[in-house]
CSV table of C-alpha atoms and ligand atoms in Angstrom, one decimal:
chain,number,residue,atom,x,y,z
A,1,MET,CA,-107.5,-56.9,69.7
A,2,THR,CA,-107.4,-57.1,73.1
A,3,PRO,CA,-104.5,-56.2,75.3
A,4,ARG,CA,-103.2,-60.0,76.0
A,5,LYS,CA,-100.8,-60.0,79.3
A,6,LEU,CA,-101.0,-63.9,80.8
A,7,LEU,CA,-97.2,-64.8,82.6
A,8,SER,CA,-94.7,-66.4,80.5
A,9,ASP,CA,-92.2,-66.4,83.6
A,10,CYS,CA,-93.2,-69.7,85.3
A,11,PHE,CA,-92.4,-69.1,89.1
A,12,ARG,CA,-92.0,-72.1,90.8
A,13,THR,CA,-90.2,-74.6,89.9
A,14,GLU,CA,-89.4,-77.5,92.7
A,15,GLY,CA,-89.5,-77.9,96.5
A,16,ASP,CA,-91.8,-76.5,99.7
A,17,PRO,CA,-96.1,-77.0,98.4
A,18,MET,CA,-97.0,-72.7,97.8
A,19,SER,CA,-98.9,-71.3,100.6
A,20,HIS,CA,-102.8,-69.8,100.3
A,21,GLY,CA,-102.1,-66.2,100.4
A,22,GLU,CA,-99.3,-67.3,97.9
A,23,CYS,CA,-101.2,-68.2,94.9
A,24,LEU,CA,-104.0,-65.7,95.9
A,25,ALA,CA,-101.8,-62.4,95.4
A,26,ILE,CA,-100.2,-64.0,92.1
A,27,LEU,CA,-103.3,-64.7,91.0
A,28,THR,CA,-104.7,-61.4,91.6
A,29,GLY,CA,-101.3,-59.5,91.1
A,30,ARG,CA,-100.2,-61.3,88.2
A,31,LEU,CA,-102.6,-61.8,85.7
A,32,SER,CA,-104.0,-58.6,84.6
A,33,THR,CA,-107.7,-58.1,82.0
A,34,VAL,CA,-107.7,-60.4,78.9
A,35,THR,CA,-111.5,-58.8,77.7
A,36,GLY,CA,-112.9,-56.4,75.7
A,37,THR,CA,-115.4,-53.6,75.9
A,38,GLU,CA,-118.8,-53.2,74.9
A,39,GLU,CA,-121.4,-50.3,74.4
A,40,LEU,CA,-124.6,-52.6,75.6
A,41,PRO,CA,-128.7,-51.3,77.1
A,42,LEU,CA,-128.9,-51.0,80.7
A,43,ALA,CA,-131.0,-53.9,80.8
A,44,ALA,CA,-128.6,-56.6,79.0
A,45,THR,CA,-125.8,-55.0,81.8
A,46,SER,CA,-126.5,-56.5,84.9
A,47,GLY,CA,-123.8,-58.2,86.6
A,48,ARG,CA,-121.2,-57.6,84.7
A,49,TRP,CA,-118.4,-56.1,85.7
A,50,LEU,CA,-118.1,-51.7,83.9
A,51,ALA,CA,-115.7,-51.2,81.9
A,52,ALA,CA,-114.5,-47.1,82.7
A,53,ASP,CA,-116.5,-44.9,85.7
A,54,ILE,CA,-119.9,-43.0,85.2
A,55,MET,CA,-120.1,-39.8,87.0
A,56,ALA,CA,-124.0,-38.2,87.2
A,57,PRO,CA,-124.8,-35.7,84.8
A,58,ARG,CA,-126.6,-34.3,86.1
A,59,ASN,CA,-129.4,-33.3,89.7
A,60,VAL,CA,-130.7,-36.3,90.9
A,61,PRO,CA,-133.4,-35.3,91.9
A,62,LEU,CA,-133.2,-32.3,89.1
A,63,HIS,CA,-135.4,-30.6,90.9
A,64,ASP,CA,-137.1,-30.1,95.1
A,65,ASN,CA,-139.6,-32.2,94.5
A,66,ALA,CA,-142.4,-32.9,97.5
A,67,ALA,CA,-141.6,-35.6,99.5
A,68,VAL,CA,-145.9,-36.5,100.6
A,69,ASP,CA,-148.8,-35.5,99.4
A,70,GLY,CA,-150.0,-32.3,100.6
A,71,TYR,CA,-149.3,-28.4,100.6
A,72,THR,CA,-146.3,-26.6,99.9
A,73,PHE,CA,-145.3,-23.2,100.7
A,74,ALA,CA,-142.8,-21.0,102.4
A,75,ALA,CA,-141.7,-21.8,105.6
A,76,PRO,CA,-141.7,-20.3,108.1
A,77,ALA,CA,-146.0,-20.1,107.9
A,78,SER,CA,-148.1,-17.2,109.8
A,79,GLY,CA,-152.0,-18.1,109.7
A,80,PRO,CA,-153.7,-19.3,106.7
A,81,MET,CA,-152.8,-18.9,103.2
A,82,PRO,CA,-154.3,-19.0,99.9
A,83,VAL,CA,-154.4,-21.7,97.7
A,84,VAL,CA,-153.3,-20.1,94.2
A,85,ALA,CA,-151.7,-23.9,92.6
A,86,ARG,CA,-152.1,-26.9,92.1
A,87,ILE,CA,-149.3,-29.7,91.0
A,88,ALA,CA,-149.3,-33.1,90.1
A,89,ALA,CA,-145.9,-35.5,89.8
A,90,GLY,CA,-145.3,-34.8,86.0
A,91,ASP,CA,-146.4,-31.4,85.7
A,92,LEU,CA,-144.1,-30.0,83.3
A,93,GLY,CA,-145.1,-26.1,83.9
A,94,ARG,CA,-143.3,-23.5,86.1
A,95,HIS,CA,-145.3,-22.4,89.3
A,96,SER,CA,-144.3,-20.3,91.1
A,97,LEU,CA,-145.4,-18.8,95.3
A,98,GLU,CA,-145.3,-15.0,96.5
A,99,PRO,CA,-144.5,-15.5,100.3
A,100,GLY,CA,-147.4,-15.7,101.4
A,101,GLN,CA,-149.4,-17.9,99.3
A,102,ALA,CA,-149.7,-22.2,99.2
A,103,ALA,CA,-150.0,-25.0,96.1
A,104,ARG,CA,-152.0,-27.6,96.8
A,105,ILE,CA,-148.6,-30.5,96.0
A,106,PHE,CA,-148.3,-34.4,95.4
A,107,THR,CA,-144.9,-36.4,95.9
A,108,GLY,CA,-142.8,-36.5,93.2
A,109,ALA,CA,-144.1,-33.2,91.8
A,110,ALA,CA,-141.4,-30.4,91.3
A,111,MET,CA,-141.8,-27.5,94.2
A,112,PRO,CA,-143.0,-24.2,92.8
A,113,GLU,CA,-140.3,-21.2,93.0
A,114,GLY,CA,-141.3,-19.9,96.8
A,115,ALA,CA,-141.7,-22.4,98.3
A,116,ASP,CA,-138.6,-24.9,100.4
A,117,THR,CA,-141.9,-26.8,102.6
A,118,VAL,CA,-144.5,-29.1,102.6
A,119,ALA,CA,-146.8,-30.2,105.0
A,120,MET,CA,-148.4,-33.0,104.6
A,121,GLN,CA,-152.0,-33.6,103.4
A,122,GLU,CA,-153.7,-35.0,107.1
A,123,ASP,CA,-151.7,-32.0,109.5
A,124,CYS,CA,-153.5,-29.0,107.4
A,125,THR,CA,-157.2,-27.1,107.5
A,126,VAL,CA,-158.2,-26.3,104.6
A,127,GLU,CA,-161.3,-24.0,104.8
A,128,GLY,CA,-162.5,-22.6,101.3
A,129,ASP,CA,-159.8,-21.6,99.2
A,130,THR,CA,-157.1,-21.8,102.3
A,131,VAL,CA,-154.5,-24.1,104.7
A,132,SER,CA,-153.3,-24.1,107.5
A,133,VAL,CA,-149.8,-26.3,108.1
A,134,PRO,CA,-149.3,-27.4,111.9
A,135,SER,CA,-147.0,-25.3,113.2
A,136,GLY,CA,-144.1,-26.2,114.0
A,137,LEU,CA,-142.4,-27.8,110.5
A,138,ARG,CA,-139.0,-26.6,109.4
A,139,ARG,CA,-138.4,-25.1,106.9
A,140,GLY,CA,-137.1,-27.8,104.4
A,141,ASP,CA,-139.6,-30.6,105.7
A,142,ASN,CA,-141.3,-32.9,103.4
A,143,ALA,CA,-139.0,-31.3,100.4
A,144,ARG,CA,-136.3,-33.8,98.6
A,145,ARG,CA,-133.8,-30.7,97.3
A,146,ALA,CA,-133.0,-31.3,93.5
A,147,GLY,CA,-129.2,-33.6,94.0
A,148,GLU,CA,-129.2,-35.1,96.8
A,149,ASP,CA,-129.0,-37.7,95.7
A,150,VAL,CA,-126.5,-37.9,93.7
A,151,ALA,CA,-124.7,-34.4,92.7
A,152,ALA,CA,-124.2,-33.9,89.4
A,153,ASP,CA,-120.6,-34.4,88.1
A,154,SER,CA,-120.1,-37.2,90.9
A,155,THR,CA,-118.1,-40.0,90.0
A,156,VAL,CA,-121.0,-42.6,91.3
A,157,LEU,CA,-120.1,-46.0,90.3
A,158,HIS,CA,-116.1,-47.1,89.3
A,159,ALA,CA,-115.0,-49.5,86.6
A,160,ALA,CA,-113.9,-52.8,87.8
A,161,SER,CA,-117.1,-52.7,90.0
A,162,ARG,CA,-119.7,-55.3,89.5
A,163,LEU,CA,-123.5,-54.1,88.6
A,164,ARG,CA,-125.7,-55.1,90.8
A,165,PRO,CA,-129.1,-54.0,90.6
A,166,GLN,CA,-129.2,-51.3,92.5
A,167,ASP,CA,-127.3,-49.7,90.1
A,168,MET,CA,-128.9,-49.9,87.5
A,169,ALA,CA,-131.7,-48.4,89.3
A,170,ALA,CA,-128.7,-45.2,90.0
A,171,LEU,CA,-127.5,-45.2,86.1
A,172,ALA,CA,-131.0,-45.1,85.1
A,173,SER,CA,-131.4,-42.9,87.5
A,174,PHE,CA,-128.7,-40.7,84.9
A,175,GLY,CA,-130.7,-40.9,82.0
A,176,LEU,CA,-128.2,-43.5,81.1
A,177,ALA,CA,-129.7,-46.5,78.2
A,178,ARG,CA,-126.4,-48.4,77.5
A,179,VAL,CA,-123.6,-48.6,79.1
A,180,LYS,CA,-120.7,-50.1,78.5
A,181,VAL,CA,-119.2,-53.1,80.5
A,182,ARG,CA,-116.0,-55.7,79.9
A,183,ALA,CA,-117.3,-58.9,77.6
A,184,PRO,CA,-117.6,-62.2,78.9
A,185,VAL,CA,-114.6,-64.2,80.2
A,186,ARG,CA,-114.1,-67.1,77.3
A,187,VAL,CA,-114.8,-70.5,79.5
A,188,ALA,CA,-114.1,-74.0,78.4
A,189,ILE,CA,-115.1,-76.8,80.7
A,190,LEU,CA,-114.2,-80.3,81.2
A,191,SER,CA,-114.3,-83.2,83.0
A,192,ASN,CA,-111.8,-85.9,82.4
A,193,GLY,CA,-111.7,-89.8,83.7
A,194,ASP,CA,-112.5,-92.8,82.4
A,195,GLU,CA,-115.1,-93.0,85.6
A,196,LEU,CA,-116.8,-90.5,84.2
A,197,LEU,CA,-120.6,-90.9,82.8
A,198,GLU,CA,-123.1,-88.0,81.6
A,199,PRO,CA,-126.1,-87.9,83.4
A,200,GLY,CA,-128.4,-90.0,82.0
A,201,ALA,CA,-126.4,-92.9,80.9
A,202,GLU,CA,-127.4,-96.2,82.2
A,203,ILE,CA,-124.5,-96.8,84.5
A,204,SER,CA,-121.8,-100.2,85.7
A,205,GLN,CA,-119.9,-100.7,88.4
A,206,GLY,CA,-116.8,-98.4,88.6
A,207,GLN,CA,-117.8,-95.2,86.6
A,208,VAL,CA,-119.3,-92.5,88.5
A,209,TYR,CA,-122.0,-89.5,87.2
A,210,ASP,CA,-119.2,-86.9,86.2
A,211,SER,CA,-120.0,-84.0,89.1
A,212,ASN,CA,-118.6,-81.3,88.6
A,213,ARG,CA,-119.4,-80.5,85.2
A,214,ALA,CA,-122.6,-79.3,86.3
A,215,MET,CA,-121.2,-77.6,89.9
A,216,LEU,CA,-117.9,-76.0,88.0
A,217,ARG,CA,-120.8,-74.5,85.4
A,218,ALA,CA,-123.4,-73.7,88.0
A,219,LEU,CA,-119.9,-71.7,89.8
A,220,THR,CA,-119.0,-69.7,86.8
A,221,ALA,CA,-122.2,-68.2,85.6
A,222,THR,CA,-122.3,-66.3,88.9
A,223,LEU,CA,-119.7,-64.2,87.3
A,224,PRO,CA,-119.6,-62.9,83.5
A,225,CYS,CA,-118.6,-65.3,81.6
A,226,GLU,CA,-119.3,-67.4,78.2
A,227,ILE,CA,-118.9,-71.3,78.9
A,228,THR,CA,-118.3,-73.6,76.8
A,229,ASP,CA,-119.3,-77.4,78.1
A,230,LEU,CA,-116.3,-80.2,76.3
A,231,GLY,CA,-118.1,-82.8,78.3
A,232,ILE,CA,-116.0,-85.2,79.5
A,233,LEU,CA,-113.0,-86.7,78.2
A,234,PRO,CA,-111.4,-90.1,78.5
A,235,ASP,CA,-107.8,-90.3,80.2
A,236,ASN,CA,-106.0,-90.7,76.7
A,237,ALA,CA,-103.4,-88.4,76.9
A,238,ALA,CA,-103.6,-87.4,73.0
A,239,LEU,CA,-107.0,-87.0,72.6
A,240,ILE,CA,-106.7,-84.8,75.9
A,241,GLU,CA,-103.6,-83.0,73.7
A,242,ALA,CA,-105.2,-82.5,70.6
A,243,THR,CA,-108.4,-81.0,71.8
A,244,LEU,CA,-106.3,-78.9,74.9
A,245,ALA,CA,-104.2,-77.0,72.1
A,246,GLU,CA,-107.3,-76.6,69.9
A,247,VAL,CA,-109.7,-75.0,73.3
A,248,ALA,CA,-107.0,-72.7,73.9
A,249,LYS,CA,-106.9,-70.8,70.2
A,250,SER,CA,-110.3,-69.3,71.2
A,251,HIS,CA,-110.6,-69.6,74.8
A,252,ASP,CA,-109.6,-66.7,77.7
A,253,VAL,CA,-110.0,-70.1,80.1
A,254,ILE,CA,-110.0,-74.0,80.5
A,255,LEU,CA,-111.2,-74.8,83.3
A,256,THR,CA,-111.3,-79.0,84.0
A,257,SER,CA,-111.1,-81.9,86.7
A,258,GLY,CA,-109.7,-84.6,87.4
A,259,GLY,CA,-105.9,-85.7,86.2
A,260,ALA,CA,-104.5,-83.0,88.0
A,261,SER,CA,-101.8,-84.7,90.2
A,262,HIS,CA,-98.4,-86.0,88.6
A,263,GLY,CA,-99.1,-89.0,88.2
A,264,ASP,CA,-98.8,-91.6,85.0
A,265,GLU,CA,-103.4,-91.4,85.2
A,266,ASP,CA,-103.6,-87.5,84.9
A,267,HIS,CA,-103.4,-86.2,81.1
A,268,ILE,CA,-104.1,-83.0,82.5
A,269,VAL,CA,-101.5,-81.7,83.5
A,270,ASN,CA,-99.0,-83.6,82.0
A,271,ALA,CA,-101.0,-81.9,78.6
A,272,VAL,CA,-100.7,-78.5,79.2
A,273,ASP,CA,-96.4,-79.5,80.5
A,274,ARG,CA,-96.7,-80.1,77.2
A,275,LEU,CA,-98.2,-76.9,75.3
A,276,GLY,CA,-97.8,-74.7,77.3
A,277,THR,CA,-96.8,-73.9,81.2
A,278,ARG,CA,-98.1,-74.6,84.6
A,279,HIS,CA,-97.0,-71.4,86.5
A,280,LEU,CA,-98.0,-73.5,90.1
A,281,TRP,CA,-99.0,-76.7,91.1
A,282,GLN,CA,-99.1,-78.5,95.1
A,283,MET,CA,-100.8,-76.1,97.5
A,284,ALA,CA,-100.4,-76.5,101.5
A,285,ILE,CA,-104.4,-76.6,101.4
A,286,LYS,CA,-106.8,-78.7,102.0
A,287,PRO,CA,-109.2,-79.6,99.9
A,288,GLY,CA,-107.4,-78.7,97.1
A,289,ARG,CA,-103.8,-79.7,97.3
A,290,SER,CA,-103.3,-80.7,94.2
A,291,MET,CA,-104.6,-77.7,92.4
A,292,SER,CA,-102.7,-76.4,88.8
A,293,PHE,CA,-101.9,-73.1,87.1
A,294,GLY,CA,-100.9,-72.4,83.7
A,295,GLN,CA,-101.6,-71.6,80.0
A,296,ILE,CA,-101.7,-72.2,77.1
A,297,GLY,CA,-100.5,-69.5,74.8
A,298,ASP,CA,-102.6,-66.8,75.9
A,299,CYS,CA,-104.9,-69.0,77.4
A,300,VAL,CA,-104.8,-69.6,80.8
A,301,PHE,CA,-105.8,-73.2,82.6
A,302,LEU,CA,-107.1,-73.6,85.6
A,303,GLY,CA,-107.0,-76.8,86.9
A,304,LEU,CA,-109.0,-78.3,89.7
A,305,PRO,CA,-108.5,-82.0,91.5
A,306,GLY,CA,-111.4,-84.6,90.7
A,307,ASN,CA,-112.7,-84.3,94.2
A,308,PRO,CA,-116.1,-82.6,94.7
A,309,VAL,CA,-115.4,-81.1,97.6
A,310,ALA,CA,-111.6,-79.4,96.0
A,311,ALA,CA,-112.7,-78.7,93.0
A,312,PHE,CA,-115.9,-76.6,95.0
A,313,VAL,CA,-113.8,-75.4,98.0
A,314,CYS,CA,-110.9,-74.4,95.0
A,315,PHE,CA,-113.3,-72.6,92.9
A,316,LEU,CA,-113.9,-70.5,95.1
A,317,LEU,CA,-110.6,-69.9,96.5
A,318,TYR,CA,-109.3,-69.1,92.9
A,319,VAL,CA,-111.0,-69.8,89.9
A,320,ARG,CA,-113.0,-67.2,91.6
A,321,PRO,CA,-110.9,-65.2,91.8
A,322,ALA,CA,-108.7,-64.5,88.9
A,323,LEU,CA,-112.3,-65.1,86.0
A,324,THR,CA,-112.6,-61.5,88.1
A,325,VAL,CA,-109.1,-60.2,88.0
A,326,LEU,CA,-109.3,-61.3,84.0
A,327,GLY,CA,-112.4,-59.9,83.2
A,328,GLY,CA,-111.5,-56.4,84.4
A,329,GLY,CA,-113.3,-57.0,87.5
A,330,SER,CA,-111.9,-55.6,91.7
A,331,TYR,CA,-110.7,-58.9,93.4
A,332,ARG,CA,-112.5,-58.9,97.2
A,333,GLU,CA,-111.9,-61.2,99.0
A,334,PRO,CA,-115.0,-62.2,101.0
A,335,VAL,CA,-115.0,-60.9,104.6
A,336,ARG,CA,-114.3,-63.2,107.5
A,337,PHE,CA,-116.3,-64.0,110.7
A,338,PRO,CA,-115.6,-64.2,113.9
A,339,VAL,CA,-117.6,-67.2,115.4
A,340,ALA,CA,-116.5,-69.7,118.2
A,341,ALA,CA,-117.0,-73.1,117.3
A,342,GLY,CA,-119.6,-75.3,118.0
A,343,PHE,CA,-116.9,-78.6,117.9
A,344,GLU,CA,-113.4,-79.5,118.7
A,345,VAL,CA,-111.1,-80.8,116.6
A,346,ARG,CA,-107.6,-82.2,117.9
A,347,ASP,CA,-105.6,-83.2,115.3
A,348,LYS,CA,-105.3,-81.2,112.2
A,349,LYS,CA,-101.6,-81.4,110.7
A,350,PRO,CA,-100.0,-77.7,110.9
A,351,GLY,CA,-98.5,-76.2,107.6
A,352,ARG,CA,-101.5,-76.2,106.0
A,353,ARG,CA,-104.7,-74.2,105.6
A,354,GLU,CA,-107.5,-75.9,106.2
A,355,PHE,CA,-111.5,-75.4,104.9
A,356,TRP,CA,-114.1,-77.5,106.2
A,357,ARG,CA,-117.8,-77.3,105.5
A,358,GLY,CA,-119.8,-75.2,108.3
A,359,SER,CA,-122.5,-74.2,109.2
A,360,LEU,CA,-123.5,-71.1,111.7
A,361,GLU,CA,-126.3,-71.6,114.2
A,362,THR,CA,-127.5,-69.1,117.3
A,363,GLY,CA,-126.6,-70.1,120.3
A,364,ALA,CA,-127.6,-69.9,123.5
A,365,ASP,CA,-126.4,-66.3,123.9
A,366,GLY,CA,-128.2,-65.5,120.8
A,367,ARG,CA,-125.0,-65.5,118.8
A,368,PRO,CA,-123.1,-67.1,116.2
A,369,VAL,CA,-121.8,-70.7,116.4
A,370,ALA,CA,-120.3,-72.4,113.8
A,371,HIS,CA,-121.0,-76.1,113.1
A,372,LYS,CA,-118.2,-78.1,111.0
A,373,PHE,CA,-119.4,-80.6,109.0
A,374,ALA,CA,-118.5,-84.1,110.9
A,375,ARG,CA,-116.7,-86.5,108.2
A,376,ASP,CA,-113.7,-84.9,105.9
A,377,GLY,CA,-114.3,-87.2,103.1
A,378,SER,CA,-113.4,-84.9,99.9
A,379,GLY,CA,-115.6,-86.4,98.0
A,380,LEU,CA,-119.2,-86.0,100.3
A,381,ILE,CA,-120.8,-83.4,98.4
A,382,SER,CA,-123.2,-83.9,101.1
A,383,GLY,CA,-121.0,-82.0,103.3
A,384,LEU,CA,-121.3,-79.4,101.1
A,385,ARG,CA,-124.5,-79.4,100.5
A,386,GLU,CA,-125.1,-79.3,104.6
A,387,ALA,CA,-122.8,-76.2,104.8
A,388,THR,CA,-123.3,-73.0,104.5
A,389,GLY,CA,-119.6,-71.3,103.9
A,390,LEU,CA,-117.0,-72.4,105.1
A,391,ILE,CA,-114.7,-72.5,107.9
A,392,GLU,CA,-110.5,-71.4,107.3
A,393,VAL,CA,-108.1,-72.3,109.5
A,394,THR,CA,-104.3,-71.4,109.3
A,395,GLU,CA,-101.5,-73.4,108.9
A,396,ALA,CA,-100.9,-72.7,112.6
A,397,THR,CA,-103.6,-74.3,113.5
A,398,THR,CA,-103.7,-78.1,115.3
A,399,THR,CA,-106.3,-77.7,117.5
A,400,VAL,CA,-110.0,-75.9,117.8
A,401,GLU,CA,-110.9,-75.9,121.5
A,402,ARG,CA,-114.8,-75.5,121.6
A,403,GLY,CA,-116.0,-72.0,121.8
A,404,ASP,CA,-112.0,-70.5,120.3
A,405,LEU,CA,-112.9,-68.5,117.5
A,406,VAL,CA,-113.0,-69.3,113.7
A,407,SER,CA,-112.6,-67.8,110.7
A,408,PHE,CA,-116.7,-68.2,109.0
A,409,LEU,CA,-116.6,-67.5,105.6
A,410,PRO,CA,-119.7,-67.2,104.5
A,411,PHE,CA,-120.8,-69.1,100.7
A,412,THR,CA,-122.8,-66.1,99.7
A,413,GLY,CA,-120.0,-63.5,100.0
A,414,PHE,CA,-118.2,-65.7,96.8
A,415,GLY,CA,-121.6,-65.0,95.3
A,416,ILE,CA,-123.9,-68.1,96.1
A,417,ASP,CA,-126.8,-67.0,97.1
A,418,GLY,CA,-129.9,-69.1,98.8
B,1,LIG,P1,-108.5,-87.3,90.3
B,1,LIG,O1,-108.2,-86.3,89.9
B,1,LIG,O2,-108.9,-86.9,88.1
B,1,LIG,O3,-107.4,-88.5,89.8
B,1,LIG,O4,-110.3,-88.3,90.9
B,1,LIG,C1,-109.9,-87.3,92.2
B,1,LIG,C2,-111.2,-88.3,92.6
B,1,LIG,O5,-112.5,-87.6,91.9
B,1,LIG,C3,-111.7,-89.8,91.9
B,1,LIG,O6,-112.7,-90.2,92.7
B,1,LIG,C4,-112.2,-89.4,90.5
B,1,LIG,O7,-113.8,-90.5,90.3
B,1,LIG,C5,-113.3,-87.8,91.4
B,1,LIG,N1,-113.6,-87.3,90.0
B,1,LIG,C6,-113.2,-87.0,88.9
B,1,LIG,N2,-114.0,-85.9,88.1
B,1,LIG,C7,-114.9,-86.8,88.7
B,1,LIG,C8,-116.0,-85.6,88.4
B,1,LIG,N3,-116.0,-84.9,87.5
B,1,LIG,N4,-117.2,-86.1,89.0
B,1,LIG,C9,-117.0,-86.7,90.1
B,1,LIG,N5,-116.1,-87.3,90.5
B,1,LIG,C10,-114.7,-86.6,90.0
B,2,LIG,MG1,-109.0,-88.9,87.3
């Protein structure tokens, strides 16, 4: 059984909306890993969270070897040397040279005993059975040393790090065929609202296609998760309650959008309140004020607002860190880049942190300039599409002048490529 430690205490009741910093600290500091471990073939582990530190079992490379095609010898060379061996990559023989001898060698071939340097074939003069190498080669030139990439027994990859393509190369270079990783987080995703319609269906007045679910599935898939798509739930309190109660038994996370405020028609949060506990709600941010977080039994509830922009931003800011920690990953805040504003804003409300849809352009002086999507509406998917990142504006800020430095968070820092 996987140990499950969720938040059992309710640390927020009434009062002011919760700040972004506080919310993030709770999600990353008080949630813990819920996933078990599994040992998989190397190729199946790409993108997973590593479950244990990995040490190099031996030197990489294992032996000194040639970095170029040419002639190997012990530096310094004086005069022509007899060529006494020919060593190609993959040659398993043990060769050795006497002082003053050389061997023909090819890239990747193990250097013979007694040699320490390789001269590039283009620079060598071959006459009969001898070779002359250029003067001025230093000992070790064009040779790769055993262990120069990774020394035996050094810890190279750390538990809770994400396996990237270059890590695949490293693990393979250690000769590892199987790797212990974290199992995926089991995430159930649903949309809520009587107005929502499945794409492909005939639309009528008063309806909108469910755009959040396709987006949230794609966002969730940027992390190691196993997704259950629960489709659209209508605004029916009994049905929602029964569904959430059932789904919570077999999932680590329930991720919803819509029905997130605390009104008569906000059935999702009302159901969570009846079935479990909500730990936080009402955020001092824009968009995403009605984001909430809680649990039903051992299942984490992450309730996103229905507006697509708010759902998107809240996923990046809160769901991503939560899924990381629950999945056994170590969460790192994306890097913020200070960039000159190419716009002005005179009427930001103080007291809440705002995340504007932005993009970068190279300015006249060669430095990047941030542009802000002109329209603010949190239903506008076009702004999300035009954007390449978020502009983060602090609680205290009320105005931004053209040229002021603003904080830019590229979407790539949230795992969204392209
Ligand atoms: P709610 O959070 O349920 O009050 O919804 C806020 C707004 O978001 C309403 O205009 C909804 O129609 C819209 N909305 C809710 N869920 C979705 C969804 N899955 N796809 C697109 N729009 C949605
Ligand atoms: Mg609704």
